Coordinates of C-alpha atoms in Angstrom, one line a residue:
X220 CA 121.2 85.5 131.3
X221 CA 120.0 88.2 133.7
X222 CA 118.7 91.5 133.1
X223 CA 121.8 93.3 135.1
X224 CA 124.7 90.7 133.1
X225 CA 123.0 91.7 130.0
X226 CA 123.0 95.2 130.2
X227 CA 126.4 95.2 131.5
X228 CA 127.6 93.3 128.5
X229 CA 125.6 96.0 126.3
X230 CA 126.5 99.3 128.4
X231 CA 129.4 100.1 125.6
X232 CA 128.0 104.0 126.4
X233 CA 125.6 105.6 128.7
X234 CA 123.7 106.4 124.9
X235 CA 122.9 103.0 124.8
X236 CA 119.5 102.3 126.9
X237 CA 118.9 99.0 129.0
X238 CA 118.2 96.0 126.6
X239 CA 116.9 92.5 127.7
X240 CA 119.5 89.9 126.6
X241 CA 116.9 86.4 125.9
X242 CA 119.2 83.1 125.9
X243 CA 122.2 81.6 127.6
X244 CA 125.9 83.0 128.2
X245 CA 127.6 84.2 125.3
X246 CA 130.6 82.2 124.3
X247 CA 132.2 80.6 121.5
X248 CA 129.3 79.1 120.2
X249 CA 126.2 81.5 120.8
X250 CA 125.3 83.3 118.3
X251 CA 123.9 87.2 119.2
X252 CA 121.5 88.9 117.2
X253 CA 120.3 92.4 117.8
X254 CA 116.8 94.1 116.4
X255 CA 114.8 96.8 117.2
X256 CA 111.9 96.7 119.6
X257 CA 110.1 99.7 120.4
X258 CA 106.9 100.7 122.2
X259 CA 103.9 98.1 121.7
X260 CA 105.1 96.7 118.7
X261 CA 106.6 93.5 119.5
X262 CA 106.3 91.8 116.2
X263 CA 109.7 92.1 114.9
X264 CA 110.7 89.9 118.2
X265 CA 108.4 87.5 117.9
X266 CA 109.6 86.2 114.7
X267 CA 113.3 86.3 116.2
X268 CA 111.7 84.1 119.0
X269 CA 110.3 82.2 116.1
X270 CA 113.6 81.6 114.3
X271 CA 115.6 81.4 117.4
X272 CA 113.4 78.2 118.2
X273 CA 114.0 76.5 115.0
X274 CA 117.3 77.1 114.2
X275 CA 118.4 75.5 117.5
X276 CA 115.9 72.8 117.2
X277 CA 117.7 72.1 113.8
X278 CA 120.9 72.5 114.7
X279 CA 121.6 71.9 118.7
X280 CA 125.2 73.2 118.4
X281 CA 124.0 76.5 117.9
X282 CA 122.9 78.6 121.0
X283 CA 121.1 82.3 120.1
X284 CA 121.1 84.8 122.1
X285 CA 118.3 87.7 121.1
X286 CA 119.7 91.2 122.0
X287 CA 116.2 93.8 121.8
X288 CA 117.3 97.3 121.3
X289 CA 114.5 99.1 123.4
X290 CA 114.8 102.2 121.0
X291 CA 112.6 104.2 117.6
X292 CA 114.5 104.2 114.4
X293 CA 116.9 107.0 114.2
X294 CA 118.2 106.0 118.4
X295 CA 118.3 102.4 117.5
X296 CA 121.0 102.5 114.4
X297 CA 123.3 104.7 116.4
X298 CA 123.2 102.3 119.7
X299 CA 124.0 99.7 117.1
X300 CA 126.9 101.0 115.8
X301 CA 128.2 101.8 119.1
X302 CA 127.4 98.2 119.8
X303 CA 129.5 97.3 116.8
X304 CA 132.6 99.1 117.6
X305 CA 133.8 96.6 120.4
X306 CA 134.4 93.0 119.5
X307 CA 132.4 92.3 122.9
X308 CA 128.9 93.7 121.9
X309 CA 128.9 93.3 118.0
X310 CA 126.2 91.5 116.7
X311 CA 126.5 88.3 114.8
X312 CA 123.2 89.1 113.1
X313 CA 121.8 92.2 112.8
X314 CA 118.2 93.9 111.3
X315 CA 119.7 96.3 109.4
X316 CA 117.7 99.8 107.7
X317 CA 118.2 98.9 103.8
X318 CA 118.9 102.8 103.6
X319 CA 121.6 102.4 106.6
X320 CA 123.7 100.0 104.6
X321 CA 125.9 102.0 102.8
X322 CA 126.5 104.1 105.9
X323 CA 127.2 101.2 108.0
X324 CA 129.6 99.4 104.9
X325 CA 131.4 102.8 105.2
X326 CA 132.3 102.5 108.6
X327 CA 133.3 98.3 107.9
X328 CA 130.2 97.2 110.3
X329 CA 128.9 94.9 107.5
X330 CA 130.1 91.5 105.9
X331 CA 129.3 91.2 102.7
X332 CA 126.9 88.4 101.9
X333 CA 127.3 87.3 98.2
X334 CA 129.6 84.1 98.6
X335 CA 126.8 83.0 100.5
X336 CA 123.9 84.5 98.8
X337 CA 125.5 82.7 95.5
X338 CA 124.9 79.0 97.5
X339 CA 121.2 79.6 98.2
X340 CA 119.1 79.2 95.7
X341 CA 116.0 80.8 97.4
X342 CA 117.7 84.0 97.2
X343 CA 116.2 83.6 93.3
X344 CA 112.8 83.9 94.7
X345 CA 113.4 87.6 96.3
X346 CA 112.1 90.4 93.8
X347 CA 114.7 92.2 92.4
X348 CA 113.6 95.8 93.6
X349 CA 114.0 94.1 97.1
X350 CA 117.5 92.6 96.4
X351 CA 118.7 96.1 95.0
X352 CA 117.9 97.6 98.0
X353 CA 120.3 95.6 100.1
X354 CA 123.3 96.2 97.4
X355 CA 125.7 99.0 98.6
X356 CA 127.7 101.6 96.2
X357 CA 130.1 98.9 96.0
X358 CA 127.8 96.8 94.0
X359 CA 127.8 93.9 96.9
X360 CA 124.7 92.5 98.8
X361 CA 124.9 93.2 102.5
X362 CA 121.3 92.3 103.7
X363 CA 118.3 89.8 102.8
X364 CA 115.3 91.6 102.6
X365 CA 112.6 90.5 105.5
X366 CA 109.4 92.3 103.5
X367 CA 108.3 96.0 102.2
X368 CA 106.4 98.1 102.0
X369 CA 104.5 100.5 99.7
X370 CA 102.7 104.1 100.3
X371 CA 99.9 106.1 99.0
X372 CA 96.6 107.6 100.0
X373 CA 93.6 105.8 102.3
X374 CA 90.3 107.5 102.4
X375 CA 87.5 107.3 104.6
X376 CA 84.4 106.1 102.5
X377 CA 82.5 107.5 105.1
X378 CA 83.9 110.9 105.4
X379 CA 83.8 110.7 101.2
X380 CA 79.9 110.2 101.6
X381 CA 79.2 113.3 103.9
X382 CA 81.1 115.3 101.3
X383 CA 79.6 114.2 98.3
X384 CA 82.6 112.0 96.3
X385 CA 82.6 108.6 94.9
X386 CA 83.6 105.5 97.2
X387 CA 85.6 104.4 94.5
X388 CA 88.1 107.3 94.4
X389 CA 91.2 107.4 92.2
X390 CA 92.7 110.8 92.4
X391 CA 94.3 111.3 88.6
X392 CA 96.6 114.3 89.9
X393 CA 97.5 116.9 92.8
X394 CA 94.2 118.5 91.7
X395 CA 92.2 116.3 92.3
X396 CA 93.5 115.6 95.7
X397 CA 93.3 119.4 97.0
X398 CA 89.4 119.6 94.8
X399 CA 89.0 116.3 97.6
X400 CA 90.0 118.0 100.4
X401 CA 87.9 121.2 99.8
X402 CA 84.9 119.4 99.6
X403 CA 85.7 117.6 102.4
X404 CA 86.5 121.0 104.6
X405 CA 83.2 122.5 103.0
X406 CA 80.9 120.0 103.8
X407 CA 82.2 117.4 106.5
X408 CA 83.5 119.9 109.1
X409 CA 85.5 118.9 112.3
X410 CA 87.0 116.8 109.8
X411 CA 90.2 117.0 109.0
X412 CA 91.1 116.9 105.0
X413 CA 94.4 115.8 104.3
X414 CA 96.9 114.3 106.9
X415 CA 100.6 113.9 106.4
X416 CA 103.5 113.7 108.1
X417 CA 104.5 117.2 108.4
X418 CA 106.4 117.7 112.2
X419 CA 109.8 117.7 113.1
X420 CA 109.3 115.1 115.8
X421 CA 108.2 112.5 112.9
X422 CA 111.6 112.3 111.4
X423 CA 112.6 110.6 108.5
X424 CA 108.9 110.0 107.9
X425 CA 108.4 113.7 106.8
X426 CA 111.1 113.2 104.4
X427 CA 110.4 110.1 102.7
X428 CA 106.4 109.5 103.2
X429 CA 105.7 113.2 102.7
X430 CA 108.2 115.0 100.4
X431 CA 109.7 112.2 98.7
X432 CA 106.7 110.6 97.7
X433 CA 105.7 114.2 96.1
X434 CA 108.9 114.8 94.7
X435 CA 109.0 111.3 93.0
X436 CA 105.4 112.3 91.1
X437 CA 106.8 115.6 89.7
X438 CA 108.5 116.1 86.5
X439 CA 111.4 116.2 88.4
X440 CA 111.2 112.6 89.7
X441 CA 113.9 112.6 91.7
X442 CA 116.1 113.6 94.6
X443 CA 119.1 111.9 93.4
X444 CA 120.1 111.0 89.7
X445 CA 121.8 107.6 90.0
X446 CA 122.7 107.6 86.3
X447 CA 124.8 110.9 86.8
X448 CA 125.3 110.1 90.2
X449 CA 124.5 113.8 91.6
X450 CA 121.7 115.3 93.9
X451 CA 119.2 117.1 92.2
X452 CA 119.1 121.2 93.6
X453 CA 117.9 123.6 92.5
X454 CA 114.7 121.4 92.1
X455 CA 111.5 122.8 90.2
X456 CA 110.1 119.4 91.9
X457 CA 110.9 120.6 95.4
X458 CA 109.2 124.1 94.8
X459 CA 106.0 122.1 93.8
X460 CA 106.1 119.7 96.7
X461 CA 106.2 122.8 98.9
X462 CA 103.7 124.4 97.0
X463 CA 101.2 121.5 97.3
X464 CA 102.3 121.3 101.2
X465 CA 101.2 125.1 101.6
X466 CA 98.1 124.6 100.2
X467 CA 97.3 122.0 102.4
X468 CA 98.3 123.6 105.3
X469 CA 97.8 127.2 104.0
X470 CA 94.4 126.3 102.6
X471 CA 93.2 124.8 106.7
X472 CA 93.0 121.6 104.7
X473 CA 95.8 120.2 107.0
X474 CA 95.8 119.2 110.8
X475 CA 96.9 122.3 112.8
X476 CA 100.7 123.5 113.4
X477 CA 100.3 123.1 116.8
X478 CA 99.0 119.2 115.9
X479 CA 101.9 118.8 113.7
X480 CA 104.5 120.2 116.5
X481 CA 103.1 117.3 118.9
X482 CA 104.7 114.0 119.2
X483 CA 101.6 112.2 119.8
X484 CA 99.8 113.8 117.3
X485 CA 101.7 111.8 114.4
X486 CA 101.8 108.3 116.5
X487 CA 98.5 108.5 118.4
X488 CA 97.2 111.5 117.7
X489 CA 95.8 111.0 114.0
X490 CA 95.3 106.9 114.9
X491 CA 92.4 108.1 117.3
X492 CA 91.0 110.7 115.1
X493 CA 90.5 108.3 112.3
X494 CA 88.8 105.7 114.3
X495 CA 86.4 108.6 115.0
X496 CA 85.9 109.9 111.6
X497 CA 87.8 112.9 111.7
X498 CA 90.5 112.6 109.0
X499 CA 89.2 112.3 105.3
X500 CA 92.7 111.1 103.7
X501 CA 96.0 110.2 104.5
X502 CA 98.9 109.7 102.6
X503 CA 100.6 106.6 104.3
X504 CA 101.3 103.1 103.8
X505 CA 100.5 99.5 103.1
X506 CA 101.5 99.4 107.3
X507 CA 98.3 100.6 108.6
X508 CA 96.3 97.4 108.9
X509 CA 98.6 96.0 110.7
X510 CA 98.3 98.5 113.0
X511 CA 94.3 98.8 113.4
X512 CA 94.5 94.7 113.3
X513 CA 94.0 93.0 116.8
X514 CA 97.1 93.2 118.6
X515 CA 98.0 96.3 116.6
X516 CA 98.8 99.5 118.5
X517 CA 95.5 100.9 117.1
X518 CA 93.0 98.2 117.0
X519 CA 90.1 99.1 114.7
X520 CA 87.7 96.4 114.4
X521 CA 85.6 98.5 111.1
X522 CA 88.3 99.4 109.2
X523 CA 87.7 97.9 106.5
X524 CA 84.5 98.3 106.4
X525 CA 85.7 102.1 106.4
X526 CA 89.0 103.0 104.7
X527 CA 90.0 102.6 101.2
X528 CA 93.2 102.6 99.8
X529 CA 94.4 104.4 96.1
X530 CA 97.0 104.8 94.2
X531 CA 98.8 108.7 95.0
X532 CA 99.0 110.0 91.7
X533 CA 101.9 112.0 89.9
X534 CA 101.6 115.6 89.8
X535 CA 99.6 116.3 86.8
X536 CA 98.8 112.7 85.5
X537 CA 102.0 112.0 83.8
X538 CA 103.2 108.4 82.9
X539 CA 103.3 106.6 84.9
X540 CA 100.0 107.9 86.7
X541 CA 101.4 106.5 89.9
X542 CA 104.0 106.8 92.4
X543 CA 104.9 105.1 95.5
X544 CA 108.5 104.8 97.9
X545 CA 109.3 101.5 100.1
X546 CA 111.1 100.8 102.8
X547 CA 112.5 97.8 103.9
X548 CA 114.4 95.9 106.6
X549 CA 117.3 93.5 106.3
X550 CA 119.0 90.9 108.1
X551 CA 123.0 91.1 108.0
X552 CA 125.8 89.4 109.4
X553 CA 128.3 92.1 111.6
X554 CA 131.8 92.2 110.1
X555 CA 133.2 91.1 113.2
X556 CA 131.5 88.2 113.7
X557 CA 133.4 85.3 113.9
X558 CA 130.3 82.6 113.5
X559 CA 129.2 83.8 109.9
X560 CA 128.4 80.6 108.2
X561 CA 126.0 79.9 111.3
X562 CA 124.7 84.0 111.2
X563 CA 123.5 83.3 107.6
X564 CA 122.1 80.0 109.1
X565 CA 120.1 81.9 111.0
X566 CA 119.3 84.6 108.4
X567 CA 117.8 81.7 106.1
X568 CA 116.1 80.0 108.5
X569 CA 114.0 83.5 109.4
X570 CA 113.7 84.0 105.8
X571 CA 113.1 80.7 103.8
X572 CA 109.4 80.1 102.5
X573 CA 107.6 79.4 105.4
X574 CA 109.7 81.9 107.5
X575 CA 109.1 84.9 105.3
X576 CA 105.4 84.5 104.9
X577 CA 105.0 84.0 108.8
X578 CA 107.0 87.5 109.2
X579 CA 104.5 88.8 106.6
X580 CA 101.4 87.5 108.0
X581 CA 102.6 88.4 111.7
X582 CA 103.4 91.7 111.3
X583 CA 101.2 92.6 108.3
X584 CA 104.4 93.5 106.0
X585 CA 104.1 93.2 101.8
X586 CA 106.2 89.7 101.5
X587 CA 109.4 89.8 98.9
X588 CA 109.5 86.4 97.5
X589 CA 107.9 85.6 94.2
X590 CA 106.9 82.3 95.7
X591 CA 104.6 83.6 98.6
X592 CA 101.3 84.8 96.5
X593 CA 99.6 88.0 97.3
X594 CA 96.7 86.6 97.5
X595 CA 97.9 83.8 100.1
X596 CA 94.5 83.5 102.6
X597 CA 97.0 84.0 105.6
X598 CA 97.7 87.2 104.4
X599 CA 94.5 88.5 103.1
X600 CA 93.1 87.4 106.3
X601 CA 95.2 89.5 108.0
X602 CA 95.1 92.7 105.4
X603 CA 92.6 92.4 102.6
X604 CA 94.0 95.5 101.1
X605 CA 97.5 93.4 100.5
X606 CA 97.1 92.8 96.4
X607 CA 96.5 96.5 95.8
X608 CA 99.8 97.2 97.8
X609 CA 101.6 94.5 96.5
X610 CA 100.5 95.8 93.4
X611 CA 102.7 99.3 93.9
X612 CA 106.3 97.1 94.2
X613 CA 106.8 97.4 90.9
X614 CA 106.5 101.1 90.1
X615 CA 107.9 101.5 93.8
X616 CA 111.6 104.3 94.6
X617 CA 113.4 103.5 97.3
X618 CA 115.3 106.5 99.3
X619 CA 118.9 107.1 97.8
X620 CA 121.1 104.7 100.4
X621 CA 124.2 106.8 99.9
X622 CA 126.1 107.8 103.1
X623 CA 125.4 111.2 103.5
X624 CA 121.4 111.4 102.7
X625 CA 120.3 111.3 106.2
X626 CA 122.1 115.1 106.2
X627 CA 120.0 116.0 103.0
X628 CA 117.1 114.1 104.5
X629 CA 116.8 116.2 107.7
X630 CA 116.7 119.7 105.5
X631 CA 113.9 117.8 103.9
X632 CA 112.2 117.7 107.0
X633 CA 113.2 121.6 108.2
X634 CA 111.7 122.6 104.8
X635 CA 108.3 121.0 105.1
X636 CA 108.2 122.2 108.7
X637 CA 108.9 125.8 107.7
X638 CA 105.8 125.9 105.0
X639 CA 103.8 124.2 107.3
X640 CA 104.4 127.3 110.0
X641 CA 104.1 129.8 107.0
X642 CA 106.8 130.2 105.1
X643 CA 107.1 131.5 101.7
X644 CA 107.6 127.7 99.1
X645 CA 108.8 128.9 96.6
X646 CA 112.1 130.8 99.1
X647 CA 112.0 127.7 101.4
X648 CA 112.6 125.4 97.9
X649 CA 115.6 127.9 97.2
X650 CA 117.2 128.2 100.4
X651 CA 117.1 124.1 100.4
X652 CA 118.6 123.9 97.5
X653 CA 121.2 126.0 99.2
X654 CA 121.8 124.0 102.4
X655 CA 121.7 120.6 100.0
X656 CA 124.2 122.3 97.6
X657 CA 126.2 122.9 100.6
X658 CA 126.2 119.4 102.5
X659 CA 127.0 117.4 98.9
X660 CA 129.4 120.1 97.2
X661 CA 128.5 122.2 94.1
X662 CA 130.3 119.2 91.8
X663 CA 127.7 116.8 93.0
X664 CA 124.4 118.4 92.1
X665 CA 122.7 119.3 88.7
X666 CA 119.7 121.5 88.6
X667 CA 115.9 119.7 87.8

């Protein structure tokens, strides 16, 4: 198919940008799958290529067509659903946001996948932390998990030197992260301390990777109790993750606002800076060797000769000591689609054994099958720091995946920003709790 006939079939809205269609005709018997690809990162793709080749190989009746989205996160979940309003443009397979599932089950985009996950017996090899992630509200499956991922702090050992503290740093509490960062501003300078994600332009990463991952480690522990199924505001938690956040950033042991109002500065921006020794820690993820790996949109040929991953503590050392959140993508079958037996086809093919672990050693992701060992050469080849990650999954949180967090999510994100520029935390946490009470409906909140 041609570039012009593809983005004709796609152009359901002038939201939608161009997208490359990679196969024959669609007809009766091609299937279409749609994923993200965005900027350099091509690795998504290229195990769609992979599975594209060996599902047809294995079965010549099938034809797939690969449908890139051109699109970041947040643009490329709404030009799918717009794609999945018309019976001409919905996806027969789709990589699906484990958070976005309930959302997308809501509006009836998703088929659910448990007559066929019952029939598979692999499906006993996922870890259950990943396979809860895919279940909706309504207590059926609706994805099969590709890989995780885990967060917490990475340190520069030789940043850590320059300021005096050990190379085999475990921070027991908040303390001992801002005592870190002092030190660091005292005696390493032109350095930053502490990075986070901070900036409005960084999205859902200031929620989850930033507050959330805070919030989970106070006494609070939460943003949403599932047991009595109501959002937690007014939250002492949310006061302390503001608190910590101001001083960071109050304290100069941050990046600048004007850093943290850029873009760049939170995809390039802090990449660059610590491949030149400028940023003593960062609270991120298991992600980042991928990334600093050849091929990787930030290729860092000492980095592990240089950066160190820990644990991020809970607030004051409280059981259990450690706290992480993961993410995850799925692979789903559209409601509409009309091929499902071969969709899931599909689906297991890219995520049997062998497919999983190539996904996981391609694009440097935590793998979520019991059967593919952490300590698998492939993958420690790839990332050497992959056991200690791996090692997170099962004190891991994953975001709440009901309908309307992305709403609660984005006043996460104007909060942070607001302490960040100098706001009071302690009137920012309160005027949250406010706007959240607000969104969800004073029934569905309980304070914390």
């Amino acid at each position: 198919m041609s570039v012009h006939r593809a983005v004709a079939a796609l152009a359901l809205s002038v939201l939608l940008l161009p997208v490359t269609a990679c196969g024959g005709d669609s007809g009766e018997h091609t299937l279409k799958v749609v994923y993200q690809r965005y900027g350099e990162d091509v690795r998504v793709e290229a195990h769609m290529k992979r599975t594209k080749e060996a599902l047809e190989q294995s079965h010549p009746d099938v034809e797939v067509e690969l449908i890139p989205v051109v699109a970041p996160d947040n643009e490329y979940l709404s030009k799918v659903q717009l794609m999945q309003r018309s019976p001409a443009t919905a996806p027969d397979v789709l990589y699906e946001d484990s958070f976005n599932i309930n959302a997308d089950v809501d509006a009836g985009y998703l088929a659910p996948l448990d007559e066929f996950l019952a029939k598979w017996p692999d499906w006993q090899q996922f870890v259950q932390v990943a396979r809860e992630s895919a279940r909706a509200v309504d207590g059926r499956t609706y994805g099969v998990p590709m890989a995780t991922d885990t967060r917490g702090l990475w340190f520069n050992r030789q940043v850590f030197a320059r300021a005096g503290l050990p190379e085999n740093w475990q921070p027991k509490n908040w303390a001992d992260i801002i005592a870190a960062a002092r030190a660091i501003k005292e005696k390493a300078p032109g350095v930053i301390p502490f990075a986070m994600p901070a900036g409005r332009p960084q999205g859902e990463a200031v929620a989850m990777q930033s507050v959330e991952m805070l919030l989970y480690g106070t006494r609070t522990a939460t943003l949403y109790d599932e047991a009595q199924q109501k959002w937690v505001a007014p939250s002492k938690g949310m006061a302390d993750v503001l608190g910590f956040a101001n001083d960071i950033f109050g304290g100069g042991l941050g990046p600048s606002p004007a850093q943290v109002a850029d873009p760049r500065f939170g995809d390039r921006g802090v990449e660059e800076l610590t491949k030149q020794g400028r940023v003593g820690i960062r609270l991120d993820g298991s992600w980042l060797p991928a990334h600093w790996s050849p091929g990787g949109k930030a290729e860092w040929a000492e980095w592990a000769r240089t950066m160190t991953p820990a644990a991020m503590p809970t607030q004051f050392g409280q059981a259990p000591g450690r706290v992480s959140l993961s993410g995850g993508w799925t692979l789903a079958i559209g409601a509409r689609s009309k091929k499902k037996d071969d969709a899931f086809r599909f689906i297991t093919t890219a995520l049997d054994r062998d497919g999983a672990l190539a996904f996981a050693v391609g694009a440097g992701q935590l793998p979520v099958r019991r059967d593919i060992a952490r300590e698998d050469p492939r993958l420690v080849e790839r990332n050497p720091t992959v056991a200690f990650w791996t090692g997170l999954i099962d004190i891991t949180h994953y975001r709440p995946t009901l309908t309307i967090y992305p709403r609660v999510s984005q006043e996460l994100q104007i909060a942070m920003d607001q302490v960040v520029n100098g706001a009071d935390p302690a009137d920012t946490a309160t005027a949250w709790s406010a706007k959240v009470t607000r969104i969800v409906g004073p029934a569905n909140t309980r304070a914390g």
